[in-house]
PDB file of C-alpha atoms in Angstrom:
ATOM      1  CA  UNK A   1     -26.991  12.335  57.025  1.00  0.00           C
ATOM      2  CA  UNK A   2     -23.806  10.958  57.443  1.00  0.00           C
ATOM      3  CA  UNK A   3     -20.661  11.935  56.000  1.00  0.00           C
ATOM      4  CA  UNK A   4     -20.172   8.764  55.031  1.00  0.00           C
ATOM      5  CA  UNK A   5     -23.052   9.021  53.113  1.00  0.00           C
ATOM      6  CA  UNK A   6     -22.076  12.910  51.786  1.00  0.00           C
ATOM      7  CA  UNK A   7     -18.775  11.391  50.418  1.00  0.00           C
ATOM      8  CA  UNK A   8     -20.051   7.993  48.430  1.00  0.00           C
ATOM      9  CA  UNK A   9     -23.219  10.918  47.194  1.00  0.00           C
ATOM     10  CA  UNK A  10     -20.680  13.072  45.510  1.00  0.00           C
ATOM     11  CA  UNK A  11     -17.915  10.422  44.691  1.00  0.00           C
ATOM     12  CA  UNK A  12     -21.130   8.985  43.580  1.00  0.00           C
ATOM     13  CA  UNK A  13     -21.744  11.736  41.388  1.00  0.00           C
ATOM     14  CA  UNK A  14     -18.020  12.236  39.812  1.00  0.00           C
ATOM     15  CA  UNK A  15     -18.094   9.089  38.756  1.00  0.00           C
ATOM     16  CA  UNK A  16     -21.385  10.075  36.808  1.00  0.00           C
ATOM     17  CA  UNK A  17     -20.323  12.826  35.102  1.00  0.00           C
ATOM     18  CA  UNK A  18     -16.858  11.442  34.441  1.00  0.00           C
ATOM     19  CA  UNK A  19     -18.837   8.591  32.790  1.00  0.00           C
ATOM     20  CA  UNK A  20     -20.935  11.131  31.108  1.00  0.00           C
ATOM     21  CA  UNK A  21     -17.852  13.318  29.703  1.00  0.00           C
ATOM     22  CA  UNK A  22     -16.124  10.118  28.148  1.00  0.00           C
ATOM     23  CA  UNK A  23     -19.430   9.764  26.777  1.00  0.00           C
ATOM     24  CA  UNK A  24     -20.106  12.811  25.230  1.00  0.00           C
ATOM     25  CA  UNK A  25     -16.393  13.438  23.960  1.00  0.00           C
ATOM     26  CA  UNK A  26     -15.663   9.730  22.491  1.00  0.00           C
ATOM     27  CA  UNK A  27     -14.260  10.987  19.012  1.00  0.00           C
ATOM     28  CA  UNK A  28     -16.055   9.306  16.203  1.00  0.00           C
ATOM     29  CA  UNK A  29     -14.376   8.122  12.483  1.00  0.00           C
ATOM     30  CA  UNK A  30     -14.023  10.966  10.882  1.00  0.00           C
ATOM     31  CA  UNK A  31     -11.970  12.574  13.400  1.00  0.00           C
ATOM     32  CA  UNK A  32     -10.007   9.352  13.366  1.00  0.00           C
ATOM     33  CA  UNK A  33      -9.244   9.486  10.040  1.00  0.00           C
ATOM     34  CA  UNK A  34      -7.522  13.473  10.801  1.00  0.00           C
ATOM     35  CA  UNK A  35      -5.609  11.984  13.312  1.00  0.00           C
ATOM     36  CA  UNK A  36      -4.520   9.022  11.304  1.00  0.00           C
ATOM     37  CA  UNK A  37      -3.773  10.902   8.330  1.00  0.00           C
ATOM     38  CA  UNK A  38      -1.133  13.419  10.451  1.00  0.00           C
ATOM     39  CA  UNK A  39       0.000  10.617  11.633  1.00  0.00           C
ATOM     40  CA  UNK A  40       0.820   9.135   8.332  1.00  0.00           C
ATOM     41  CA  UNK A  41       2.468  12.720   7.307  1.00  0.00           C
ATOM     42  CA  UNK A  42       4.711  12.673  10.406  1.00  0.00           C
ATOM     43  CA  UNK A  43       5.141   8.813  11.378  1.00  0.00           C
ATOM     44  CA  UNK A  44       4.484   6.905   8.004  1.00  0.00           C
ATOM     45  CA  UNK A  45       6.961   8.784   5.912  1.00  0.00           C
ATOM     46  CA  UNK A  46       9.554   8.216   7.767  1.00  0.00           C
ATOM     47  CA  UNK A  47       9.200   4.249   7.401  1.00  0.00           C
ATOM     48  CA  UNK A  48       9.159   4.691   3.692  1.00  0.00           C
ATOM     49  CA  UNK A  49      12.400   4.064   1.780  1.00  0.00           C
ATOM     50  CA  UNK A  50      14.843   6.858   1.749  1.00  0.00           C
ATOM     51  CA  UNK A  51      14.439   7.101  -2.220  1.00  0.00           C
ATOM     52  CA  UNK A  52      10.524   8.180  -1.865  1.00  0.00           C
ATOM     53  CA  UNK A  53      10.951   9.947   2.024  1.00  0.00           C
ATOM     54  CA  UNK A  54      10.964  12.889   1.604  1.00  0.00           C
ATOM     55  CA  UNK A  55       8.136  13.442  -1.153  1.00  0.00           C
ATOM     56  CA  UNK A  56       6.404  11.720   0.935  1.00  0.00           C
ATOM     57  CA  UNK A  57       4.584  14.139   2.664  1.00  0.00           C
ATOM     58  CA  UNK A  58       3.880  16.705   0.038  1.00  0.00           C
ATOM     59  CA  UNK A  59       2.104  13.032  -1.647  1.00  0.00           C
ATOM     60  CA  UNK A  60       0.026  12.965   1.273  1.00  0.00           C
ATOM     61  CA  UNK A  61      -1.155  16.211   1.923  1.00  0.00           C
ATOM     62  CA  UNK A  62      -1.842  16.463  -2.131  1.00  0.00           C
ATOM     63  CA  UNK A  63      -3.979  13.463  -1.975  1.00  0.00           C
ATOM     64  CA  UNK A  64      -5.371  13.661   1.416  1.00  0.00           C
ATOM     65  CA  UNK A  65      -8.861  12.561   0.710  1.00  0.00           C
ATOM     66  CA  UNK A  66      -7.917   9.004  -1.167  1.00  0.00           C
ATOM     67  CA  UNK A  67      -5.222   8.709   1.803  1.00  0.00           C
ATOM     68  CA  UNK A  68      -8.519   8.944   4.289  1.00  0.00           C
ATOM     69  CA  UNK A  69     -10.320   6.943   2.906  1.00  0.00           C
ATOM     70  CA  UNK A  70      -8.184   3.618   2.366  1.00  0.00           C
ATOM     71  CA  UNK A  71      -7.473   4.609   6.305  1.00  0.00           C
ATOM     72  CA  UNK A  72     -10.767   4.402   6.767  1.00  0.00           C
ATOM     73  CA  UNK A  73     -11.463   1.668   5.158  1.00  0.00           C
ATOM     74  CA  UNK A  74      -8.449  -0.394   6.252  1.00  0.00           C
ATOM     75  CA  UNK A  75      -9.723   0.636  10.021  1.00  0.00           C
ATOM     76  CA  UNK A  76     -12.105  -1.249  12.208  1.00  0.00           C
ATOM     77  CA  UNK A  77     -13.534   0.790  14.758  1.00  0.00           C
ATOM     78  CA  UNK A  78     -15.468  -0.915  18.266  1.00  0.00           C
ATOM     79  CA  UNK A  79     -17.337   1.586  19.841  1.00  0.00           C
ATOM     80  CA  UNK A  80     -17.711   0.615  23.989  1.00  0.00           C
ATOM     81  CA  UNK A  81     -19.822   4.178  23.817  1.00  0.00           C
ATOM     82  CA  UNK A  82     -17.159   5.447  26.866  1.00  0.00           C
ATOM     83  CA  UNK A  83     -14.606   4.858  24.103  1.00  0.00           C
ATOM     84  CA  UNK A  84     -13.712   3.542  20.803  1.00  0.00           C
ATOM     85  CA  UNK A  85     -10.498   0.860  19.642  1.00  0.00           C
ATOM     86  CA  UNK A  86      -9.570   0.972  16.321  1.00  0.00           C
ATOM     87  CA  UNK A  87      -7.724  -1.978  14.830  1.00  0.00           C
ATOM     88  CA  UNK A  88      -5.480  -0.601  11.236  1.00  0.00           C
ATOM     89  CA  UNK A  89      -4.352  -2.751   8.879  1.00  0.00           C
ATOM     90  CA  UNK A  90      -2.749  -0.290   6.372  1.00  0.00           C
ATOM     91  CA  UNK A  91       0.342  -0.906   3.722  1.00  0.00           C
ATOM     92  CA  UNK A  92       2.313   1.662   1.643  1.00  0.00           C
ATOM     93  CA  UNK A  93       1.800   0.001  -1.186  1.00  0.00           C
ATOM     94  CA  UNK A  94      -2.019   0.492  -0.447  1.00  0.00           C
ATOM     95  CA  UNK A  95      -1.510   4.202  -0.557  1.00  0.00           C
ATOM     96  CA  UNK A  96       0.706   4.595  -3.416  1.00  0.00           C
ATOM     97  CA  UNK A  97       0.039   1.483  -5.579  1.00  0.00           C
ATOM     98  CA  UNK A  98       2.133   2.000  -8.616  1.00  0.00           C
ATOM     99  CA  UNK A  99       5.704   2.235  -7.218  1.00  0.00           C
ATOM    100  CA  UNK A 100       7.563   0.009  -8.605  1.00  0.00           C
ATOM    101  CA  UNK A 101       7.372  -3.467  -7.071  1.00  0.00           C
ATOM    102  CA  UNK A 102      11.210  -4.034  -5.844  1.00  0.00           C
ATOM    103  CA  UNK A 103      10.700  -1.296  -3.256  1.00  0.00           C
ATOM    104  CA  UNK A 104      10.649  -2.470  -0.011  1.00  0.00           C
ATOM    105  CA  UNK A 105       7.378  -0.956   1.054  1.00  0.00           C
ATOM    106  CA  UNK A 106       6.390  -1.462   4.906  1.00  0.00           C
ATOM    107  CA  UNK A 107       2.984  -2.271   6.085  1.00  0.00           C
ATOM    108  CA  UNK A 108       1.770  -1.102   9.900  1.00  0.00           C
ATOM    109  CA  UNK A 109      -1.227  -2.911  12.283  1.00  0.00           C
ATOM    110  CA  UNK A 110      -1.806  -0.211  14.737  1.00  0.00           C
ATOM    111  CA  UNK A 111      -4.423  -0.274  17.681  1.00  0.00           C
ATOM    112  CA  UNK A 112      -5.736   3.168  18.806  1.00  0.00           C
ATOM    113  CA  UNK A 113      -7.705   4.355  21.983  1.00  0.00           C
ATOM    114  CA  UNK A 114     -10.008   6.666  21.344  1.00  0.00           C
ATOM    115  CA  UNK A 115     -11.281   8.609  24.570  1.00  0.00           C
ATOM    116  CA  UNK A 116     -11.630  12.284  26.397  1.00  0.00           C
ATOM    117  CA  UNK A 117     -11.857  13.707  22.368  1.00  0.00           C
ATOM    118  CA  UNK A 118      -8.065  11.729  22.147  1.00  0.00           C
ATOM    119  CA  UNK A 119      -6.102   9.291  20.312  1.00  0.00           C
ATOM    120  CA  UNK A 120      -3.914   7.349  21.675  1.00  0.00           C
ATOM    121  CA  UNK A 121      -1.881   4.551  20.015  1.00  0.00           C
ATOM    122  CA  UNK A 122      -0.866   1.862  22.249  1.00  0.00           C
ATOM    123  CA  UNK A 123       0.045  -0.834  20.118  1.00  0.00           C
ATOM    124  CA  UNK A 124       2.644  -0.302  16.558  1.00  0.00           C
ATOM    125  CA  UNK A 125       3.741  -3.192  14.798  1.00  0.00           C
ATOM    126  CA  UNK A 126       5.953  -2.768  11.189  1.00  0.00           C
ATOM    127  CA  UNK A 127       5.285  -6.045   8.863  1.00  0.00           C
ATOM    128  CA  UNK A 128       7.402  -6.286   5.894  1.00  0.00           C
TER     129      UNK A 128
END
C-alpha cells in the first residue's frame, strides 16, 4: 500500500468517528431546557427591571419546572442528527404573567447550537 493510501485510510477513519461522536453526544431537549433555565438564572435576570432583579433568581429556581416548560415550549428544536438548532422565542412576561402591566418587561429570540454534549448561543436579540 501506499502511504498515500495509509493517510486518506485513517484521515478516513477520524472523520468517522468524529462523525460518530457528534452523533452520539448531540444533547437532546431536556438537557436544553437545564441549560436554558441557568441561563435564565444568570443572563435573564439581569435584563429584568431593577425593581424585580434581584428576586429574580430565587423566582426561578422556586418555580423551576413551570420556567422549563414555557422554555420548552417557546423552543423549536431541528435536529441535523450531528447537531441540533434551537430557535427561542421567550418573554418575561411569559414567565411571570401577573406583574403589573407598566413594567417594562423584555422579551429575547435566541438561537442555540447544540453539539459535542454543548450549548452554544450564537445569536441574542432583546425585543421590547
Amino acid at each position: 500500500m501506499k502511504t498515500s493510501q495509509i493517510l486518506l485510510g485513517v484521515l478516513g477513519l477520524g472523520v468517522l468517528g468524529l462523525v460518530g461522536l457528534m452523533a452520539a453526544t448531540n444533547p437532546d431537549e431536556a438537557a436544553f431546557g437545564e441549560f436554558a433555565l441557568q441561563q435564565v438564572k444568570t443572563q435573564g435576570c439581569k435584563e429584568v427591571p431593577q425593581i424585580i432583579r434581584s428576586q429574580c433568581p430565587q423566582f426561578v429556581q422556586d418555580n423551576q419546572a413551570q420556567v422549563k416548560k414555557l422554555i420548552v415550549k417557546s423552543t423549536e428544536r431541528q435536529n441535523y442528527g450531528l447537531f441540533s438548532l434551537y430557535r427561542t422565542n421567550l418573554s418575561t412576561r411569559s414567565i411571570v404573567p401577573d406583574l403589573p402591566i407598566f413594567l417594562d418587561l423584555p422579551a429575547f429570540q435566541l438561537e442555540t447550537v447544540g453539539m459535542l454534549g454543548k450549548f452554544y448561543i450564537y445569536q441574542a436579540e432583546k425585543q421590547r
